[in-house]
PDB file of C-alpha atoms in Angstrom:
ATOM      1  CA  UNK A   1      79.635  84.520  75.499  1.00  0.00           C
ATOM      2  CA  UNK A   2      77.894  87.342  73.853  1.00  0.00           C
ATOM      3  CA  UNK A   3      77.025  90.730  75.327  1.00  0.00           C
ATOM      4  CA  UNK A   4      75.128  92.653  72.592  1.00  0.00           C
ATOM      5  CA  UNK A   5      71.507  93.735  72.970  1.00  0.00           C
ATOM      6  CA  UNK A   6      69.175  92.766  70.910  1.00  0.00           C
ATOM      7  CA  UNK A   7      69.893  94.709  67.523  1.00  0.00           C
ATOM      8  CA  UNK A   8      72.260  96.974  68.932  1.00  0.00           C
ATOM      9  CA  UNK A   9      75.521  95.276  66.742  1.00  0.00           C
ATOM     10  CA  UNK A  10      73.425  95.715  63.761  1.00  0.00           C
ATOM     11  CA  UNK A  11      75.106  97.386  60.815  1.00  0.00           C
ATOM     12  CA  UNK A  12      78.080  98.181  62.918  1.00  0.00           C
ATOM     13  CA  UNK A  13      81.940  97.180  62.603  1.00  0.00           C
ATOM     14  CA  UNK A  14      83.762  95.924  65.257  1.00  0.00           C
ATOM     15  CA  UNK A  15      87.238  97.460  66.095  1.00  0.00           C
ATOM     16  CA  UNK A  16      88.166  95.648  69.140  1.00  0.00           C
ATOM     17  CA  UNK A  17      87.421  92.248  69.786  1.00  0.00           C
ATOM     18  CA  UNK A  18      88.566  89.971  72.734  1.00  0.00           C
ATOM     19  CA  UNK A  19      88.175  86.296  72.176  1.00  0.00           C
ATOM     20  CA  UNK A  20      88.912  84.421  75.414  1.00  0.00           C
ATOM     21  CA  UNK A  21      90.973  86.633  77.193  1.00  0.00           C
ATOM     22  CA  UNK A  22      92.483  84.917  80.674  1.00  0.00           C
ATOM     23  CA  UNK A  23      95.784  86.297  82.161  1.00  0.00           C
ATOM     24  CA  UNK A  24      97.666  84.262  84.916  1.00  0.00           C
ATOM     25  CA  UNK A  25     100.125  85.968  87.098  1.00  0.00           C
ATOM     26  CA  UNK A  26     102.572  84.137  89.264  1.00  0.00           C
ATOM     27  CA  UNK A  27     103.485  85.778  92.442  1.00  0.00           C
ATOM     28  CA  UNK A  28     106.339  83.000  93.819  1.00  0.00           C
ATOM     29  CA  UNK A  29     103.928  79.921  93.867  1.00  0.00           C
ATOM     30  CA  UNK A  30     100.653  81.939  93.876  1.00  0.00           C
ATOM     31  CA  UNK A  31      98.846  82.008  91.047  1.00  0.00           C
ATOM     32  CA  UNK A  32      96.348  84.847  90.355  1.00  0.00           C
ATOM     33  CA  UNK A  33      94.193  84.947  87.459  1.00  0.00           C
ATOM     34  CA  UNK A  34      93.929  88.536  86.690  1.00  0.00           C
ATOM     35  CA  UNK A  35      91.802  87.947  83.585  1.00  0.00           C
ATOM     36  CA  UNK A  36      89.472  84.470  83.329  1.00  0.00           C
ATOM     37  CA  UNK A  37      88.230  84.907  79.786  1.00  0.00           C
ATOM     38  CA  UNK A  38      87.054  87.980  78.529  1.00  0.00           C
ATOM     39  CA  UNK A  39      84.619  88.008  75.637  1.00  0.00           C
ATOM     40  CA  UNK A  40      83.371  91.093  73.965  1.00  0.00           C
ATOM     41  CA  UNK A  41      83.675  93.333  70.837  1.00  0.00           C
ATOM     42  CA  UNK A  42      83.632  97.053  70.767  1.00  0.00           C
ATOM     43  CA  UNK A  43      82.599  98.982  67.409  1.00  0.00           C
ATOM     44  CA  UNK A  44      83.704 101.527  65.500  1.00  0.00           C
ATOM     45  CA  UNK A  45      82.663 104.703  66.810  1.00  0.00           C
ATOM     46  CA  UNK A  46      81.522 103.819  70.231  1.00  0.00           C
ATOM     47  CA  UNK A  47      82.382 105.411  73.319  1.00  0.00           C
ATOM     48  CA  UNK A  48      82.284 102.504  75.988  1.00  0.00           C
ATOM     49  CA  UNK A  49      83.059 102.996  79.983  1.00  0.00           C
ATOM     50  CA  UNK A  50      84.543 100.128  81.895  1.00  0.00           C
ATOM     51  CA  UNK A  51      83.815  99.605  85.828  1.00  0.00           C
ATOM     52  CA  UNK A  52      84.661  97.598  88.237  1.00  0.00           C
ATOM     53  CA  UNK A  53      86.525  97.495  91.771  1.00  0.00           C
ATOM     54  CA  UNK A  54      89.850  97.430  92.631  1.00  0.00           C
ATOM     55  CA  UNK A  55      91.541  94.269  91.689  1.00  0.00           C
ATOM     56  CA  UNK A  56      88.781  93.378  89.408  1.00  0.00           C
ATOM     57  CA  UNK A  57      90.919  93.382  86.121  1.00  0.00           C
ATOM     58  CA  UNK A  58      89.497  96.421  84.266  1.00  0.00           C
ATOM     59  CA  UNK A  59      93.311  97.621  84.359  1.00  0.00           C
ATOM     60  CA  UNK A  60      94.959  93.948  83.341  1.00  0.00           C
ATOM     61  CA  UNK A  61      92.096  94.368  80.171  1.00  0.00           C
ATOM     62  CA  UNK A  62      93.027  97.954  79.135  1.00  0.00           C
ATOM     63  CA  UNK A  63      96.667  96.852  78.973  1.00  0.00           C
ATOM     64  CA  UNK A  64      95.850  93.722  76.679  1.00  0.00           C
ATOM     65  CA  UNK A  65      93.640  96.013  74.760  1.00  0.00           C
ATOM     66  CA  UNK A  66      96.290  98.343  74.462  1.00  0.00           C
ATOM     67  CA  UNK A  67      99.170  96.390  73.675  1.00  0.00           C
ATOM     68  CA  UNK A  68     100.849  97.047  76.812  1.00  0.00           C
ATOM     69  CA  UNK A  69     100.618  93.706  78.116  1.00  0.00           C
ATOM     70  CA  UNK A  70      99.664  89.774  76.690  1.00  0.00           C
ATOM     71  CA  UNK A  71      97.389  87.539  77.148  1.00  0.00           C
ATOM     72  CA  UNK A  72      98.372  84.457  79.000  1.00  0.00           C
ATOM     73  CA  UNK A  73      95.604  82.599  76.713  1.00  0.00           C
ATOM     74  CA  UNK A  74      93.235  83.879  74.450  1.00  0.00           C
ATOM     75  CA  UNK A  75      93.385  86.877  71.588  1.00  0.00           C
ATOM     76  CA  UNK A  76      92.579  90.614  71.151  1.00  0.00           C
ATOM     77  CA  UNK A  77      91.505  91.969  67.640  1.00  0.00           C
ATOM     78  CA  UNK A  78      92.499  95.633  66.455  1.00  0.00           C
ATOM     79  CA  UNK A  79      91.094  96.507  63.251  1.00  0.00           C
ATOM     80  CA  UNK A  80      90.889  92.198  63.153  1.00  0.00           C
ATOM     81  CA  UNK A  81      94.784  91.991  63.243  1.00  0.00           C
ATOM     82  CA  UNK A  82      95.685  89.395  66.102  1.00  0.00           C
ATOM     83  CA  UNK A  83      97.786  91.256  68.078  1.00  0.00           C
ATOM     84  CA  UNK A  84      99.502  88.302  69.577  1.00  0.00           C
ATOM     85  CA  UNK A  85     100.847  87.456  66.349  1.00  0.00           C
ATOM     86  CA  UNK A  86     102.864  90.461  66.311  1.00  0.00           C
ATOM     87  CA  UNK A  87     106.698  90.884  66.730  1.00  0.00           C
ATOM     88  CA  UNK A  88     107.739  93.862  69.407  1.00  0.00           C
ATOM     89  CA  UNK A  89     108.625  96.045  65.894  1.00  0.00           C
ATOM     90  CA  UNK A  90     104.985  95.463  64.542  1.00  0.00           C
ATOM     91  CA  UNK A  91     103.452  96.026  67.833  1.00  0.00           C
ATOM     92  CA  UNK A  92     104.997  99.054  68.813  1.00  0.00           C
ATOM     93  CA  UNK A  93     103.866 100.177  65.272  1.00  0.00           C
ATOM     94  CA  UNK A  94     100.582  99.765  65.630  1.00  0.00           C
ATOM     95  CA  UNK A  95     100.201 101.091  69.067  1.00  0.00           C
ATOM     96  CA  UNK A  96     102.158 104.183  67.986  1.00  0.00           C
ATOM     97  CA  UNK A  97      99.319 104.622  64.845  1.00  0.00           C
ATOM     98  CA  UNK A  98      96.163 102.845  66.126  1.00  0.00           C
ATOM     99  CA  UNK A  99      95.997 103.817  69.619  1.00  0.00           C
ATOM    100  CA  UNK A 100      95.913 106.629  71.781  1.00  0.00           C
ATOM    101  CA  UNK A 101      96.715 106.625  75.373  1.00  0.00           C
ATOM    102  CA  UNK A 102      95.467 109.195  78.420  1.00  0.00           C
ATOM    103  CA  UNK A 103      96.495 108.521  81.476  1.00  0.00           C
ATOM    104  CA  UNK A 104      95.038 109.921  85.027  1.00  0.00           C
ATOM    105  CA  UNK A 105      98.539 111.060  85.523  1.00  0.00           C
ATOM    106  CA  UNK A 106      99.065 112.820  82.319  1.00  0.00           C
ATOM    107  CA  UNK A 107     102.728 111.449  81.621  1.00  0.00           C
ATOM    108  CA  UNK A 108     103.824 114.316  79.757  1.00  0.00           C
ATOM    109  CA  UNK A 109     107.423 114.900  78.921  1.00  0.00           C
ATOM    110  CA  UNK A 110     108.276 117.763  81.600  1.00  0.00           C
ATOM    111  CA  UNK A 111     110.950 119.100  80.111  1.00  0.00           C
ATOM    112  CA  UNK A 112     109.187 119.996  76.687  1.00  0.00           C
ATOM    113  CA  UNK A 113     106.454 122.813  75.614  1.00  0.00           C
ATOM    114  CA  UNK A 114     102.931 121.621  75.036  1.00  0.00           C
ATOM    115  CA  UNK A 115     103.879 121.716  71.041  1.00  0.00           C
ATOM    116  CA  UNK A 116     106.778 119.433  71.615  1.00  0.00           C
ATOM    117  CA  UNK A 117     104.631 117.042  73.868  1.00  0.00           C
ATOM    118  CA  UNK A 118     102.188 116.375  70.923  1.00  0.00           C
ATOM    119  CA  UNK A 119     104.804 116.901  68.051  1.00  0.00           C
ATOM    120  CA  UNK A 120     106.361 113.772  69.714  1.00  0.00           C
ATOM    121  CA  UNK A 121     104.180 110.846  68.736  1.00  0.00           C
ATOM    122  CA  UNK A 122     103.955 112.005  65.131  1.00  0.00           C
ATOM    123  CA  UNK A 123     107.956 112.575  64.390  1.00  0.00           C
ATOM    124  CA  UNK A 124     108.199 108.521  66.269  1.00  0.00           C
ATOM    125  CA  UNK A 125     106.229 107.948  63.126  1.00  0.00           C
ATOM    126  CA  UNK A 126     108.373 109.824  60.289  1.00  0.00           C
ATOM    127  CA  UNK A 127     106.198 112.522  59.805  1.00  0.00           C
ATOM    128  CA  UNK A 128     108.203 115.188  58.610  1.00  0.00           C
ATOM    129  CA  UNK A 129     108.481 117.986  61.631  1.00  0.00           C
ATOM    130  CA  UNK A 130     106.818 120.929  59.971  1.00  0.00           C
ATOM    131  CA  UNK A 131     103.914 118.806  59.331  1.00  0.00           C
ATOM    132  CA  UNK A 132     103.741 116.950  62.677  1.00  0.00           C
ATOM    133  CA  UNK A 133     104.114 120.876  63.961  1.00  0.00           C
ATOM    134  CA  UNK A 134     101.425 122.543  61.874  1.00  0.00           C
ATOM    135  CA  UNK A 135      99.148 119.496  62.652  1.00  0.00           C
ATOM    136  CA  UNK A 136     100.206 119.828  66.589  1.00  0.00           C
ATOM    137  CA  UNK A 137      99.025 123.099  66.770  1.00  0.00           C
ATOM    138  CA  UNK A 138      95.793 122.643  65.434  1.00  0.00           C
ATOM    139  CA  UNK A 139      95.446 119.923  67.993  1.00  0.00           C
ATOM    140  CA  UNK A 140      95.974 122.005  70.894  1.00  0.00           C
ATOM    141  CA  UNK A 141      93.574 124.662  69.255  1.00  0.00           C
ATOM    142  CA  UNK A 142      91.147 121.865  69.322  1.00  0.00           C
ATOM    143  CA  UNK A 143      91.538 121.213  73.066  1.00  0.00           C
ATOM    144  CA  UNK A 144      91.201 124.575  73.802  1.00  0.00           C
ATOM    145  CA  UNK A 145      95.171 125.377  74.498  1.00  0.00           C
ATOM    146  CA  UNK A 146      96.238 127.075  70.992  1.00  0.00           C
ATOM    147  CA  UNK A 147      97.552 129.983  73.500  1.00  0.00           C
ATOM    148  CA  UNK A 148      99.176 127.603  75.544  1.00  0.00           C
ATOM    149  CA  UNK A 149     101.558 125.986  73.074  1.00  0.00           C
ATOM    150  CA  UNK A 150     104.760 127.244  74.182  1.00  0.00           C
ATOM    151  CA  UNK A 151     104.050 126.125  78.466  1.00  0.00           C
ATOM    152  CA  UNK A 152     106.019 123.757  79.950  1.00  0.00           C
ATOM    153  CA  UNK A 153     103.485 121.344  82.091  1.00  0.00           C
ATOM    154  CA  UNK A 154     104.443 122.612  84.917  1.00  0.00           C
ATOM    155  CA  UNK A 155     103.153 125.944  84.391  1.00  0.00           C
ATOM    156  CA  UNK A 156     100.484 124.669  83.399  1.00  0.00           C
ATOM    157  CA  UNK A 157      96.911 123.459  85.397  1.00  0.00           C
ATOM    158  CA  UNK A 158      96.426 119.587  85.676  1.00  0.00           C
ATOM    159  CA  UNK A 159      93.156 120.364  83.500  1.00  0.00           C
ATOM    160  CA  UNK A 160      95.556 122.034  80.830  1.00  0.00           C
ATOM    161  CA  UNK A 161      97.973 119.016  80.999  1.00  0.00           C
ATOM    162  CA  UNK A 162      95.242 116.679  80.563  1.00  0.00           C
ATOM    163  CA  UNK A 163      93.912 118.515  77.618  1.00  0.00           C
ATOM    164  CA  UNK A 164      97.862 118.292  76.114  1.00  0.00           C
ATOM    165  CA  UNK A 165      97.757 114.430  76.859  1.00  0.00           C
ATOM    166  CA  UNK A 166      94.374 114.254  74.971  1.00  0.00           C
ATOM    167  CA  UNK A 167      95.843 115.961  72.062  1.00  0.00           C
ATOM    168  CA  UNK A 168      99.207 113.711  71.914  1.00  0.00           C
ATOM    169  CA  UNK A 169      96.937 110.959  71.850  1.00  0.00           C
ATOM    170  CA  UNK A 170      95.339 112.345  69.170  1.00  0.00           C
ATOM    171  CA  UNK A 171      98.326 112.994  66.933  1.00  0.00           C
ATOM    172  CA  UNK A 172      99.037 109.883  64.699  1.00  0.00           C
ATOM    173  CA  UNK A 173      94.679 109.768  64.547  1.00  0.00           C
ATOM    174  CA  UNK A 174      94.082 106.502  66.260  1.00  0.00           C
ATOM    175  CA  UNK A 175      91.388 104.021  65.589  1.00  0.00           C
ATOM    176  CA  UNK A 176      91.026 103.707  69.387  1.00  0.00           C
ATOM    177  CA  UNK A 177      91.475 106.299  71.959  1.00  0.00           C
ATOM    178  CA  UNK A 178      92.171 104.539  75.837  1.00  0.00           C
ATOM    179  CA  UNK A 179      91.520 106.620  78.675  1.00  0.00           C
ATOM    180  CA  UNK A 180      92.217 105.141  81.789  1.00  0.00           C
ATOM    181  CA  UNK A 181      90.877 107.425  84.887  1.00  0.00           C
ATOM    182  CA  UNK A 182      91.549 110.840  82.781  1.00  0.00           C
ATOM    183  CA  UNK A 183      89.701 112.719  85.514  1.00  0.00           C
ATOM    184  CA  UNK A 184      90.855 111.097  88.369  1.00  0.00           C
ATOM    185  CA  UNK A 185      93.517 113.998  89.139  1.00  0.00           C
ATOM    186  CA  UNK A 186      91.297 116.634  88.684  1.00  0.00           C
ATOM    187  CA  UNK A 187      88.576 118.614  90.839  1.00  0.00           C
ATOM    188  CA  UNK A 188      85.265 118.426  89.486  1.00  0.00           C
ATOM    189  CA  UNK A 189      84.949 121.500  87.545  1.00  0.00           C
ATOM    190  CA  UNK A 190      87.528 120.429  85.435  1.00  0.00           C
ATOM    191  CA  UNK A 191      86.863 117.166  85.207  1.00  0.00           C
ATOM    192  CA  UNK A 192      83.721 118.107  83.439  1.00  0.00           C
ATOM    193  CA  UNK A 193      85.360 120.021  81.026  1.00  0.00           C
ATOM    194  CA  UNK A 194      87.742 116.762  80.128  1.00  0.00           C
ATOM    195  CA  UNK A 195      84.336 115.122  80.131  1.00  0.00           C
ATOM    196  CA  UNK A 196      82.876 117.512  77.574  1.00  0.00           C
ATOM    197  CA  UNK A 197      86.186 117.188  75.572  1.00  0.00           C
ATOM    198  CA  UNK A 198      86.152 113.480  74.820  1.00  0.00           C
ATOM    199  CA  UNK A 199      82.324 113.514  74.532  1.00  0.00           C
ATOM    200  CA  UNK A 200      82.835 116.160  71.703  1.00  0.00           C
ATOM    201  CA  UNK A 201      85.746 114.077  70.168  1.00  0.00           C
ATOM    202  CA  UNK A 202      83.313 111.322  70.386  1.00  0.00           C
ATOM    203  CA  UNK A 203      79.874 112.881  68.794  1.00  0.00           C
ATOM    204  CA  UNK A 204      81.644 114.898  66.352  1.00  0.00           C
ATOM    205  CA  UNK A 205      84.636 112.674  64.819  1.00  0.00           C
ATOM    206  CA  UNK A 206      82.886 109.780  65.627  1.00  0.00           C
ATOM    207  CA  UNK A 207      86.210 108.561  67.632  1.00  0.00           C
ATOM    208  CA  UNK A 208      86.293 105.318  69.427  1.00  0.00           C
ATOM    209  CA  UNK A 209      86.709 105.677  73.073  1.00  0.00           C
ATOM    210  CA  UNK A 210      87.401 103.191  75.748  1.00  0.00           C
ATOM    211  CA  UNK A 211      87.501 104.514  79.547  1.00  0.00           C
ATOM    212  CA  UNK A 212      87.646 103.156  82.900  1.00  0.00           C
ATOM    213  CA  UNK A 213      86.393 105.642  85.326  1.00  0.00           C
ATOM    214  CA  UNK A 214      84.028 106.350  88.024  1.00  0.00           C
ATOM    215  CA  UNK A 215      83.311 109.901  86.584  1.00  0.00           C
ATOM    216  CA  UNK A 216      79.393 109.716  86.166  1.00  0.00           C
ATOM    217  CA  UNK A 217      79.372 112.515  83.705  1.00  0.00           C
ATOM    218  CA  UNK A 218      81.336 110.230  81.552  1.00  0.00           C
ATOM    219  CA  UNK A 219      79.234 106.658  82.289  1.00  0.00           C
ATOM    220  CA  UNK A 220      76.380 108.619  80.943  1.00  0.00           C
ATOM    221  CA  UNK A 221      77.678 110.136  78.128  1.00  0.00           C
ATOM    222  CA  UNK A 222      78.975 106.648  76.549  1.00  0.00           C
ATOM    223  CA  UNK A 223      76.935 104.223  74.834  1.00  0.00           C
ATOM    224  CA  UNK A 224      77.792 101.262  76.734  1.00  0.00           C
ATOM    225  CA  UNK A 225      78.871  99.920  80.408  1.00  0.00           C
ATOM    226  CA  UNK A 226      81.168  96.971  80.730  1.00  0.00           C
ATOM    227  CA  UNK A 227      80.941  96.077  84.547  1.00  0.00           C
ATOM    228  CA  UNK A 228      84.405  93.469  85.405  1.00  0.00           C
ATOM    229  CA  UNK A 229      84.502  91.935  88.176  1.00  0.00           C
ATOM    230  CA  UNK A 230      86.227  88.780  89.515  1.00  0.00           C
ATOM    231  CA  UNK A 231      88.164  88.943  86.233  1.00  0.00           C
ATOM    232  CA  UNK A 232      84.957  88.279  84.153  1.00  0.00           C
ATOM    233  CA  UNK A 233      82.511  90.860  82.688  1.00  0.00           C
ATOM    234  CA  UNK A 234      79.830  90.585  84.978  1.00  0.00           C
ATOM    235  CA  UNK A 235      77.874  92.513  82.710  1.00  0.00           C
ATOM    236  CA  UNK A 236      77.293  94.872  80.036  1.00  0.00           C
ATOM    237  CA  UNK A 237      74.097  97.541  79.969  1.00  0.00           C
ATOM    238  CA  UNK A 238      73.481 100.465  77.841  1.00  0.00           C
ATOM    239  CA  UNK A 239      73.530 103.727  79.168  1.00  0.00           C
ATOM    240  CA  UNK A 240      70.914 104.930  78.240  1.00  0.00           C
ATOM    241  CA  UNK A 241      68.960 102.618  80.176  1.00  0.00           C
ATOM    242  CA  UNK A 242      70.780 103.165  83.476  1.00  0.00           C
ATOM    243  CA  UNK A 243      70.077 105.763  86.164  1.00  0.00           C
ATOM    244  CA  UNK A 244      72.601 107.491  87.805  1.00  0.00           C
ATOM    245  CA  UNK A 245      72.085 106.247  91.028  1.00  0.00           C
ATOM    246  CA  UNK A 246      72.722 102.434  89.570  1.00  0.00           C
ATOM    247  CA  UNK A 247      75.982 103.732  87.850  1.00  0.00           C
ATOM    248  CA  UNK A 248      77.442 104.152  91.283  1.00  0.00           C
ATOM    249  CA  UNK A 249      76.334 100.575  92.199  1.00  0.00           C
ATOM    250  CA  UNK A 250      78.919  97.811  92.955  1.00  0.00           C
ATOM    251  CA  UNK A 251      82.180 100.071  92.420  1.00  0.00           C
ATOM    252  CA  UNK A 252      84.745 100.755  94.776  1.00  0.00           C
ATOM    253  CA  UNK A 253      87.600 104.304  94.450  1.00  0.00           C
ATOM    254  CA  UNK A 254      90.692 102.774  92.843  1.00  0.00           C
TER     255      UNK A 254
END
């Protein structure tokens, strides 16, 4: 089932596709179908939102987009590499280089500086540590924290540790950037500055960003809005056609 508008695919590349997606959990002999088959691609270079309410799958189809979980039928595309062809060496290879995760929680390493935090993905990869360090601290320049480098998270604002998170994401430069809820911790003020961040990253590197949130700063800053419910999309509407006011239609708080 397709979901593009009419000429809106036109001339662009597709990064992400999901052909089919279903996923069937058992819970002792219950059977819940998280995911009921899942068509869509998402190009290179968009920034696309995801909504939908609790339970509705938008979580069960960021983690088979990531990587992070499998299909029970069906296939996901990165860069058109079936990721279900994969063994766990080739998978966690191309999550560590062609994905970047934020999480609403942050999941920073306590125990290390900011510089450490977003040295780590790139010395997983073999880059050699004075680059991954030089590289690391223009990241956290970018996000606004080049003062910042040598803070521990916890001395550090949840605004500030999201802004660390979006640089480690950053640091092996992934085709696709997954943020799941990145404001959800924060107060509003801040959030809009995350907001601002990734809409930057997004106008000005042309990065690919995928994020499920209810933020509507970030709905309308995206190009599209893929609405899951039930499992299925239930549909998919470009943002600039959508008013606020219909944004916050038909979602419930996680």
């Amino acid at each position: 089932m397709a979901f593009d508008h009419e000429g809106y695919a036109q001339g662009k590349e597709i990064l992400v596709r999901a052909h089919g997606v279903k996923r069937v959990y058992h819970r002792g002999s219950e059977e819940v179908q998280a995911l009921r088959g899942v068509y869509l691609n998402i190009y290179r270079g968009e920034y696309v939102c995801v909504m939908g309410p609790s339970g509705s799958g938008k979580t069960t189809f960021f983690n088979m987009i990531g990587g992070l979980d499998s299909p029970t039928s069906g296939r996901v595309f990165i860069d058109e590499v079936d990721m279900a062809q994969l063994n766990a060496h080739e998978l966690a290879f191309l999550r560590c280089r062609k994905i970047g995760y934020v999480f609403q929680s942050y999941n920073l390493n306590t125990v290390m500086t900011a510089l450490n935090n977003v040295m780590l993905p790139m010395l997983f990869a073999g880059k050699h540590p004075d680059d991954a360090r030089s590289y690391a601290m223009e990241l956290l320049e970018k996000v606004g924290l080049g003062d910042r480098w040598n803070h521990r998270p916890m001395a550090m604002s949840g605004g500030q540790q999201q802004r660390v998170a979006i640089a480690r994401a950053l640091a092996n430069r992934p085709s696709l950037l997954l943020c799941d809820e990145p404001t959800g911790n924060l107060d509003l003020k801040t959030g809009k500055e995350i907001h601002q961040l990734l809409s930057n990253l997004h106008k000005n590197e042309n990065a690919t960003i995928i994020c499920a949130t209810h933020d509507h700063n970030m709905l309308l800053a995206s190009d599209r809005m893929v609405w899951i419910r039930d499992g299925e999309i239930d549909r998919v509407e470009l943002s600039k056609d959508v008013k606020i006011e219909k944004a916050s239609l038909g979602t419930d708080d996680d």
